[in-house]
Tab-separated table of C-alpha atoms in Angstrom:
chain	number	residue	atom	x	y	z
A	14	UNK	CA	-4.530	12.035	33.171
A	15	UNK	CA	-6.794	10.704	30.188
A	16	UNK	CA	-5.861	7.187	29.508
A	17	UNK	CA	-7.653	7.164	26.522
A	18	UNK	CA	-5.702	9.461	25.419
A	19	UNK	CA	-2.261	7.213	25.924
A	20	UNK	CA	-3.728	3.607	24.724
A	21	UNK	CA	-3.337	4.762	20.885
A	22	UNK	CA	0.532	5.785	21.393
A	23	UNK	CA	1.143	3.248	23.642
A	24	UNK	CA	-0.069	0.362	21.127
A	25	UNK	CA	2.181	2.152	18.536
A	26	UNK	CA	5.153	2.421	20.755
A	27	UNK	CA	4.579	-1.188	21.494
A	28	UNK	CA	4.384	-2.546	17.757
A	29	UNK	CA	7.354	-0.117	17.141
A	30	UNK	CA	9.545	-2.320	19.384
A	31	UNK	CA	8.245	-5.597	18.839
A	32	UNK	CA	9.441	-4.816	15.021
A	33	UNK	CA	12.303	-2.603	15.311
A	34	UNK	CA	13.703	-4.812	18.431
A	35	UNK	CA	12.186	-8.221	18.638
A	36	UNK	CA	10.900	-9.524	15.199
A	37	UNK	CA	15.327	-9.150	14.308
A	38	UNK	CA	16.348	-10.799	17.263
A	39	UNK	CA	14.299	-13.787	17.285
A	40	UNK	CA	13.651	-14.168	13.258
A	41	UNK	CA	15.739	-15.880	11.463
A	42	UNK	CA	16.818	-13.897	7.966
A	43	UNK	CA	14.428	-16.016	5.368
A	44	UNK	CA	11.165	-14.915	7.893
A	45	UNK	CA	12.864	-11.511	8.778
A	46	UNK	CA	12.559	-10.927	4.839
A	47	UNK	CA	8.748	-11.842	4.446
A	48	UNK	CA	7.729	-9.811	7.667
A	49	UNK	CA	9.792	-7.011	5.075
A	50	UNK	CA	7.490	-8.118	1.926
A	51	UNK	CA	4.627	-8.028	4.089
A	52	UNK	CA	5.083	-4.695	5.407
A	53	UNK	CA	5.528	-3.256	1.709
A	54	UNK	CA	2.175	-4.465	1.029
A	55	UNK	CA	1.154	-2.880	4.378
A	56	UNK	CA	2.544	0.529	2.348
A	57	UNK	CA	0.070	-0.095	-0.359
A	58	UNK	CA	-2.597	-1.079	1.882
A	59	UNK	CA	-2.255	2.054	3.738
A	60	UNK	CA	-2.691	4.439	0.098
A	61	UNK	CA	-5.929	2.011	-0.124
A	62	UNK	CA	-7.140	2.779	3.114
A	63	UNK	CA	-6.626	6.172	2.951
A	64	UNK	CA	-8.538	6.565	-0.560
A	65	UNK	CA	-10.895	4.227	-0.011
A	66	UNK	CA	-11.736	4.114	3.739
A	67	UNK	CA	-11.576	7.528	3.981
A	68	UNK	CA	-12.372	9.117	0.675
A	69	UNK	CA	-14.516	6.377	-0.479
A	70	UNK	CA	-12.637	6.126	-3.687
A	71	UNK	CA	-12.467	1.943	-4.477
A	72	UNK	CA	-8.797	1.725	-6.048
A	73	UNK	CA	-9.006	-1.763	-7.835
A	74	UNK	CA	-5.231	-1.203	-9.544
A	75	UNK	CA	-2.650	0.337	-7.045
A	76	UNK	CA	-0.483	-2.546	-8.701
A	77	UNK	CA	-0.003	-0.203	-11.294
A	78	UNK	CA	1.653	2.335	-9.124
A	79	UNK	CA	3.418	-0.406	-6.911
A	80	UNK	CA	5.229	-1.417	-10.455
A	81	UNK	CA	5.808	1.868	-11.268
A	82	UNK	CA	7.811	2.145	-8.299
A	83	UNK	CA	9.231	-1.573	-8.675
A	84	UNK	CA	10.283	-0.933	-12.163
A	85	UNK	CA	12.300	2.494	-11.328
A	86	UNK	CA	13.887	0.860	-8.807
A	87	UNK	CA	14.938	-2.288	-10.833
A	88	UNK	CA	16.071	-0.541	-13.454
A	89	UNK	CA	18.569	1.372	-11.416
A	90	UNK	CA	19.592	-1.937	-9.996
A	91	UNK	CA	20.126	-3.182	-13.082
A	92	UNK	CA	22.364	-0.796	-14.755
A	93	UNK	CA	24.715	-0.747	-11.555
A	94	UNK	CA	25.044	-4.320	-11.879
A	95	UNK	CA	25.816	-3.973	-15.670
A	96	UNK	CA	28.342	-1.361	-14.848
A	97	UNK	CA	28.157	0.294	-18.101
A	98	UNK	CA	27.172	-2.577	-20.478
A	99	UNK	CA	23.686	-3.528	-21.184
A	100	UNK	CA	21.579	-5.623	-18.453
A	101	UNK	CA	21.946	-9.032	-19.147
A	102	UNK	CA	18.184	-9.436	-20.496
A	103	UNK	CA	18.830	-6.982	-22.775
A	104	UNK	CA	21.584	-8.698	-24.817
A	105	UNK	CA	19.146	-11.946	-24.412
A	106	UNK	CA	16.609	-10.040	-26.160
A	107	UNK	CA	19.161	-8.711	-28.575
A	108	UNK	CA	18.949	-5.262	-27.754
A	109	UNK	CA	21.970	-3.443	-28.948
A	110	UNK	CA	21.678	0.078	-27.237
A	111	UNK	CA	20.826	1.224	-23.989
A	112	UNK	CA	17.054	2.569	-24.420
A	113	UNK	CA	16.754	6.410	-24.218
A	114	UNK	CA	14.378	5.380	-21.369
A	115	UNK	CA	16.764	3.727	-19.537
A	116	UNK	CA	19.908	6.189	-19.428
A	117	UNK	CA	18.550	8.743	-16.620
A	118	UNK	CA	17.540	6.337	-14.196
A	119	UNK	CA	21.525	5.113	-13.595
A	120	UNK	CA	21.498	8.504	-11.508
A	121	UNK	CA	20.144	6.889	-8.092
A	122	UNK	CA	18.743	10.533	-7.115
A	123	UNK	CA	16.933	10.637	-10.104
A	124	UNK	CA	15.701	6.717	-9.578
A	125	UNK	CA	14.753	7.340	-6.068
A	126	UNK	CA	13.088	10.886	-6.804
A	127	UNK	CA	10.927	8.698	-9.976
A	128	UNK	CA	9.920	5.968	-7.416
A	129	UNK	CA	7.581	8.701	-5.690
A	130	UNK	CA	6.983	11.260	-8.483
A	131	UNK	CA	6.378	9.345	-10.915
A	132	UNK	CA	3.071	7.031	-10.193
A	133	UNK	CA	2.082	10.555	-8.192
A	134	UNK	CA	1.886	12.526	-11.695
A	135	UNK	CA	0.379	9.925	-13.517
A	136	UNK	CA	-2.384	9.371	-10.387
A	137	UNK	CA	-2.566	13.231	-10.470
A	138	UNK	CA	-3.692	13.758	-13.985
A	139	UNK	CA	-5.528	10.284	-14.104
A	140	UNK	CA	-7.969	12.159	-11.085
A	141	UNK	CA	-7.907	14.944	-12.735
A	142	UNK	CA	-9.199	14.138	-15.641
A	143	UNK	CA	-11.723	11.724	-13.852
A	144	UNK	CA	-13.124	13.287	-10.838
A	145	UNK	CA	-13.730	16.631	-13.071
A	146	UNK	CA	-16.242	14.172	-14.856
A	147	UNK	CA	-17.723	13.137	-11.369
A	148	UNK	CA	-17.145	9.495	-11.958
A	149	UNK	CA	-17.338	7.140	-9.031
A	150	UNK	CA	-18.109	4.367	-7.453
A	151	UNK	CA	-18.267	1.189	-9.442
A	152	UNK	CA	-17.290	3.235	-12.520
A	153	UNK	CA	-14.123	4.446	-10.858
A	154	UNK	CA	-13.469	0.953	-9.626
A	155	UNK	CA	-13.711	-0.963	-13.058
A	156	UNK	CA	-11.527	2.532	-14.707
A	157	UNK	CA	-8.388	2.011	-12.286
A	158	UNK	CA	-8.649	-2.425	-12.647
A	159	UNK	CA	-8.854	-1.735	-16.778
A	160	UNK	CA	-5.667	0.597	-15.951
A	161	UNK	CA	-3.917	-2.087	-14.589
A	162	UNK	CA	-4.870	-4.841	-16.781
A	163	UNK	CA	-3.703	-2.728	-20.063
A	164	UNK	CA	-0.523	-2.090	-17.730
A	165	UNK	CA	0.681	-5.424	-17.542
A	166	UNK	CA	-0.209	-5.930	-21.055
A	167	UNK	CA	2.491	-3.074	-21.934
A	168	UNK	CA	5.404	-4.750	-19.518
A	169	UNK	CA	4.740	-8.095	-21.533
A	170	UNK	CA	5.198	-6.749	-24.479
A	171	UNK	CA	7.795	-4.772	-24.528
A	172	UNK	CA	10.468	-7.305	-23.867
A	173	UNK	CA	13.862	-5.557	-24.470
A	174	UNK	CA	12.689	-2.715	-22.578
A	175	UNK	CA	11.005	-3.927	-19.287
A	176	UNK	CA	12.526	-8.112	-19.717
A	177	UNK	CA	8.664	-9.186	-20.706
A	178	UNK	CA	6.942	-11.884	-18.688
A	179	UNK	CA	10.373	-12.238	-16.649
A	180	UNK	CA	10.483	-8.714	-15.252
A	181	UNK	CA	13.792	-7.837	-13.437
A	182	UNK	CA	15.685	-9.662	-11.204
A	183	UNK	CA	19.151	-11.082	-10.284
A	184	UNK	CA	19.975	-7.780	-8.353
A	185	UNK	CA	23.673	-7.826	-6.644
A	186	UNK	CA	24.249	-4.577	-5.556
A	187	UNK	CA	21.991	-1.718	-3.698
A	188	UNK	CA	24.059	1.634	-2.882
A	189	UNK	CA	27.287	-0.811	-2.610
A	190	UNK	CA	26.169	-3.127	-0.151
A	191	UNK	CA	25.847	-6.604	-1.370
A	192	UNK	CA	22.106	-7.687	-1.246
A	193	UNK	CA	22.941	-11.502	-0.483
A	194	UNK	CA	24.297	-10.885	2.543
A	195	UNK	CA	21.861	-11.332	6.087
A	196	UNK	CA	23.395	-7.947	7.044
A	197	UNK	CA	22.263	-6.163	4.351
A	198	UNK	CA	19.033	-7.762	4.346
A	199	UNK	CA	18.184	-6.939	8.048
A	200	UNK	CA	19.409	-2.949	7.381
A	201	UNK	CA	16.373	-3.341	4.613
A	202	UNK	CA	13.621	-4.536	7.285
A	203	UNK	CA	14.490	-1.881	9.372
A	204	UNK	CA	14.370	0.625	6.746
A	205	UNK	CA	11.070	-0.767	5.461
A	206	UNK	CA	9.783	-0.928	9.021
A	207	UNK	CA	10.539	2.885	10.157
A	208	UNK	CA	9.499	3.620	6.886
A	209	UNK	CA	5.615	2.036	7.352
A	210	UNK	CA	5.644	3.471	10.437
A	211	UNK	CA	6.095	7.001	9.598
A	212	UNK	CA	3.709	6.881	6.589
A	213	UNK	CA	1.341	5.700	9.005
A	214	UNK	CA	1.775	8.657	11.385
A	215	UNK	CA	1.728	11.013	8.950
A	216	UNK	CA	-1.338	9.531	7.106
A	217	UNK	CA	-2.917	9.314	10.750
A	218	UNK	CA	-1.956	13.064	11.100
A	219	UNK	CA	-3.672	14.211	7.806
A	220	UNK	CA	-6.992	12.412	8.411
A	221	UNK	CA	-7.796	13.948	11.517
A	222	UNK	CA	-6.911	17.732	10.355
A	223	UNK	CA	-9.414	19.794	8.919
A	224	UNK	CA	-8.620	18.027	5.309
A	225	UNK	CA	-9.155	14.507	6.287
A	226	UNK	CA	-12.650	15.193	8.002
A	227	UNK	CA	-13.541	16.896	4.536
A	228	UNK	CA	-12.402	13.972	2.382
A	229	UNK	CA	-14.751	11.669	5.257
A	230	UNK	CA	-17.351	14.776	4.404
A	231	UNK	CA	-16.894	14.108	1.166
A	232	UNK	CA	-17.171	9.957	1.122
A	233	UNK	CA	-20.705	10.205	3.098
A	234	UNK	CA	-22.007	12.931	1.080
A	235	UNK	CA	-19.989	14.243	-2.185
A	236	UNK	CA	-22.798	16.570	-3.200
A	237	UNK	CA	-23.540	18.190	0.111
A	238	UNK	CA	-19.819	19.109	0.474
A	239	UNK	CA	-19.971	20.709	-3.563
A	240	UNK	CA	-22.963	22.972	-2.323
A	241	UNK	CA	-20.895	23.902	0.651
A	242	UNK	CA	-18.276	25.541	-1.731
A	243	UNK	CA	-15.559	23.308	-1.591
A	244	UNK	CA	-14.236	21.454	-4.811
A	245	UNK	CA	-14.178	17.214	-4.189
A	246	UNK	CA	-12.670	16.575	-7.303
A	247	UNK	CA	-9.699	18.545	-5.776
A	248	UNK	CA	-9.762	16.754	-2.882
A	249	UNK	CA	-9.885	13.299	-4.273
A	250	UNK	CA	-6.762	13.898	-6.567
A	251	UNK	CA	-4.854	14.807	-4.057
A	252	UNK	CA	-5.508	11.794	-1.800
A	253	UNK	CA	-5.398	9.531	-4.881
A	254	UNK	CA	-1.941	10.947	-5.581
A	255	UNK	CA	-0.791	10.827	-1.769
A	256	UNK	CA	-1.847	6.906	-1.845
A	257	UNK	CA	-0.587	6.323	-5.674
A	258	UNK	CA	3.115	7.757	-4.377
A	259	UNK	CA	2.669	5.688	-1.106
A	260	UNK	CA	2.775	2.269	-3.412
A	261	UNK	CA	5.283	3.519	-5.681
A	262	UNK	CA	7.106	3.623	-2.325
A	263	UNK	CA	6.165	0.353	-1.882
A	264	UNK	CA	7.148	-1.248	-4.759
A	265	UNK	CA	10.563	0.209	-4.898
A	266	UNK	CA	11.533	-1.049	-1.384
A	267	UNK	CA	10.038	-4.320	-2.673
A	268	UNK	CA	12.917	-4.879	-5.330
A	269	UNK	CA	15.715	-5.121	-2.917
A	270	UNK	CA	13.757	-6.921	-0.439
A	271	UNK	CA	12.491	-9.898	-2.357
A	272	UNK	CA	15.085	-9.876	-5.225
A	273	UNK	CA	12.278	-9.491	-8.446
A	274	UNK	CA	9.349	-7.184	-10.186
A	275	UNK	CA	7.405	-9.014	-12.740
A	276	UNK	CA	4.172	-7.865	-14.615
A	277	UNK	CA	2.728	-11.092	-12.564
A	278	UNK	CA	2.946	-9.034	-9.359
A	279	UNK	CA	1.098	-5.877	-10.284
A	280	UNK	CA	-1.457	-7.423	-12.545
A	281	UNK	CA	-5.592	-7.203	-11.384
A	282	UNK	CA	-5.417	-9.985	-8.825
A	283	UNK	CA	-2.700	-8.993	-7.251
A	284	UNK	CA	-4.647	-5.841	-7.023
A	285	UNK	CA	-7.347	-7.084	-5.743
A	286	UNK	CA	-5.491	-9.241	-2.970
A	287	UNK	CA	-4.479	-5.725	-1.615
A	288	UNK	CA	-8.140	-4.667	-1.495
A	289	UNK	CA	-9.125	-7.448	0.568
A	290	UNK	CA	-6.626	-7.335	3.144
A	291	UNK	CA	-7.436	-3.536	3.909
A	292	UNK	CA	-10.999	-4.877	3.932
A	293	UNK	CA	-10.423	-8.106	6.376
A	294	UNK	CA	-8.230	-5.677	7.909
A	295	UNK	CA	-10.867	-2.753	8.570
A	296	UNK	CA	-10.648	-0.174	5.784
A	297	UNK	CA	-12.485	2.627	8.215
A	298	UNK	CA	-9.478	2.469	10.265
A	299	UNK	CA	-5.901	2.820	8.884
A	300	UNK	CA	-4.107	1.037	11.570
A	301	UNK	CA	-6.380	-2.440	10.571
A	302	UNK	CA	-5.784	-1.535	6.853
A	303	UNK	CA	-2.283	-2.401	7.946
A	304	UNK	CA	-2.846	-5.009	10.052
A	305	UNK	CA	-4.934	-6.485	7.054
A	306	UNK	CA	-1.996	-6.734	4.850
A	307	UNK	CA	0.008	-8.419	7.109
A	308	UNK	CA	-2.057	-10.749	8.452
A	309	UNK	CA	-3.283	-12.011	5.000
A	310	UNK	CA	0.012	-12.102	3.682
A	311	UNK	CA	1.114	-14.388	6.488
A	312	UNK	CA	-1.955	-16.496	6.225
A	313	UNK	CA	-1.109	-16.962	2.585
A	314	UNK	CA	2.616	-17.769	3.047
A	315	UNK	CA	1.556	-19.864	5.979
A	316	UNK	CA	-1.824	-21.842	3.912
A	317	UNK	CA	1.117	-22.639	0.699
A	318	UNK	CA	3.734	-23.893	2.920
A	319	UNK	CA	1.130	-26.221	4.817
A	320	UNK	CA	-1.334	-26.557	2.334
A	321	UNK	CA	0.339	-26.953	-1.013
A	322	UNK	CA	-2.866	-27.956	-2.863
A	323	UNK	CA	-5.779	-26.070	-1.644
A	324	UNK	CA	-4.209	-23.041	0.470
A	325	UNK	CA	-6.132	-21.083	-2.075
A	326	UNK	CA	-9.276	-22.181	-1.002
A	327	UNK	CA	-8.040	-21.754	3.165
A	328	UNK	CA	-7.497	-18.187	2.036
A	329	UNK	CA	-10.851	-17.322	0.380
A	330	UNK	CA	-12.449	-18.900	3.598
A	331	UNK	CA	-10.398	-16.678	5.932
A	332	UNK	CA	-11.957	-13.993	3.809
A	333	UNK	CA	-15.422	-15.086	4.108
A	334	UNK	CA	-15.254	-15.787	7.746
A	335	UNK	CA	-13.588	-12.248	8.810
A	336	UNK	CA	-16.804	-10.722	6.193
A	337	UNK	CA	-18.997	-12.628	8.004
A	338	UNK	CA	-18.120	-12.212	11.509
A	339	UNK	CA	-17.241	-8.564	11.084
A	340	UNK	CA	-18.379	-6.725	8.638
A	341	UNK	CA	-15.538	-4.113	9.685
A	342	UNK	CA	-12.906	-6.160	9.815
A	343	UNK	CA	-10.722	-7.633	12.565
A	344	UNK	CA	-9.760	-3.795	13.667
A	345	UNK	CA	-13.165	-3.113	13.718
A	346	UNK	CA	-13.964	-6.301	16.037
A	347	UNK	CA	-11.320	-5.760	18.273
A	348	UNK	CA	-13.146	-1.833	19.041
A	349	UNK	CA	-16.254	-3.597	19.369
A	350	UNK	CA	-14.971	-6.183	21.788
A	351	UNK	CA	-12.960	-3.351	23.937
A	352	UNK	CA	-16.584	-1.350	24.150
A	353	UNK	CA	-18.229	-4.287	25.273
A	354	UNK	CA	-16.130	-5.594	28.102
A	355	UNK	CA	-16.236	-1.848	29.218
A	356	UNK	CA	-19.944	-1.521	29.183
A	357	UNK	CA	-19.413	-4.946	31.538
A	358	UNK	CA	-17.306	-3.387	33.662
A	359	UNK	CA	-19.396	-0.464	34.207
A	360	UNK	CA	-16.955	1.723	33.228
A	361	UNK	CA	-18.171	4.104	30.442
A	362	UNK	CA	-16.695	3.303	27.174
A	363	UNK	CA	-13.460	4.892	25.597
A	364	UNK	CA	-14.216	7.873	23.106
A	365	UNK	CA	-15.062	6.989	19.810
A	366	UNK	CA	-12.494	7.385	17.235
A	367	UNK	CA	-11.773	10.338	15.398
A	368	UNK	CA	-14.490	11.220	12.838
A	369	UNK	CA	-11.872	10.866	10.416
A	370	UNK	CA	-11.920	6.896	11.060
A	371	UNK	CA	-15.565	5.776	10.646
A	372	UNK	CA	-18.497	6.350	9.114
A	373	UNK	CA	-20.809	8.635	9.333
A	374	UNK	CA	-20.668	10.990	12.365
A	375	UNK	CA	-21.063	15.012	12.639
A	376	UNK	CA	-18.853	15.573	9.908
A	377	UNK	CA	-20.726	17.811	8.260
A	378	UNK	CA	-21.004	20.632	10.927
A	379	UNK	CA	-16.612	20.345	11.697
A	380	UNK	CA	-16.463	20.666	7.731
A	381	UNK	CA	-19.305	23.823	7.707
């Protein structure tokens, strides 16, 4: 029997219990609820690692599609608590009918169908319309943080439609459970929980078919793949889509779990935050994008609470150090180190991950 084979389910079965069994036995409901807000962000930082690590495409605004997501969500929130009146924002604002906008997403099929569909259309013609021009790189990168910038702008603005700086929040009622209670709170880690952990499998699953060592074919060498005869804008969309969806996801699990969306969430820093987790993380490898997110979202909640003035400043030097140390983030570090006490055991080391999951490699010939 290949052991090799085993370690990667085994780890997985192993985090599967530890957070389906013992993170809701021993945490109490205030940290059950930020392991839940971390793991959304682990949702995003998975869309990131699959477009970026693997596709090479740097997404600087996924907030964009995370509030997308939030928004639909919140809105459907909102009008069930209203229970056919306006949301109470709304009659701040002095809004006097429901918006047109508004009216479909009281149907929770529709809301739920929107939370997916929705940032995937707009991600589908954005790449469309991009990657037929063959823009990349840096270009890309500064295109998607503009996107988000002018996003928030529109939320702010629009303040009887979307509540303006404020966002939504003050949510009572998800699906008629009440979302105060620890119960219902603990039924949404779990959901958000299995729901990471099948995004990851399937993600896993699609970058080591035939597709996912093209799009790694296509991140180490876009023109060789074009004179091959396959089309990488086509690719690219469809992977920018996949992860644009995957945050939408994201966001609208979000809502319940943490109780607001707000432009302040889904702005360019907050962006950027997610880009640097999947990067301490390990972005060639989805399992550290994931681990990224969660570990910098506990350092952060752990640098405020301790650090009230300068937890800012612990945080960019956690950054720095992982950069420094290694290069390919703490997943990356941890393969290294397993190699390396195999080599001194004089055991041949394990087989090297999937092409799909690092650089470089024969991809070219599996693609061909």
């Amino acid at each position: 029997m290949n052991l090799a084979r085993l370690r990667g389910p085994g780890v997985f079965a192993a985090v599967a219990v530890a957070a389906l069994v013992v993170a809701p036995l021993l945490l109490e409901p205030f940290r059950l609820g930020l392991l839940a807000k971390y793991l959304c962000f682990a949702i995003v930082a998975l869309g990131i690692g699959l477009a970026w690590g693997q596709g090479g495409m740097l997404v600087l605004g996924q907030g964009v599609f995370f509030g997308l997501g939030g928004y639909a969500m919140g809105m459907h929130l909102k009008l069930v608590d209203a229970r056919g009146d306006l949301p109470d924002f709304m009659v701040w604002s002095g809004v006097e009918q429901l918006p047109a906008l508004w009216k479909p997403f009281a149907n929770p099929v529709f809301a739920l169908v929107m939370v997916v569909l929705g940032p995937m259309l707009i991600a589908t013609a954005l790449g469309l319309l991009v990657f037929r021009q063959r823009v990349r790189g840096a270009y890309f990168a500064i295109l998607t943080q503009a996107l988000a910038a002018a996003f928030v702008i529109l939320l702010i603005g629009q303040q009887g439609l979307t509540g303006g700086t404020n966002g939504l929040t003050n949510f009572y009622d998800l699906f008629g459970q009440d979302l105060a209670a620890d119960s219902t709170q603990r039924g949404l880690y779990v959901v958000v929980a299995v729901v990471t952990g099948l995004l990851y499998l399937g993600a896993r699953h699609l970058v080591n078919s035939r597709f996912g060592r093209l799009l790694v074919a296509i991140r180490d060498g876009e023109d060789r793949v074009r004179f091959l005869g396959y089309d990488p804008a086509l690719v690219k969309t469809v992977v920018f889509a996949l992860s644009a969806g995957m945050a939408g996801l994201a966001g609208a699990l979000f809502v319940p779990v943490v109780g607001i969306i707000s432009p302040a969430l889904l702005g360019v820093v907050p962006s950027l935050e997610l880009v640097v987790a999947v990067a301490v993380g390990g972005r060639y490898a989805l399992a550290g994008a994931v681990l990224g997110a969660v570990v910098m979202g506990y350092a952060k909640t752990t640098f405020s609470e301790q650090f009230a003035d300068g937890w800012l400043y612990l945080q960019g030097a956690l950054f720095i150090l992982v950069m420094t140390l290694a290069p390919r983030g703490i997943w990356g570090l941890a393969s290294s180190a397993r190699d390396a006490l195999a080599r001194r055991s004089k055991r041949p080391p394990a087989p090297a991950a999937p092409p799909a999951d690092v650089p470089g490699g024969r991809i070219m010939e599996e693609v061909r």
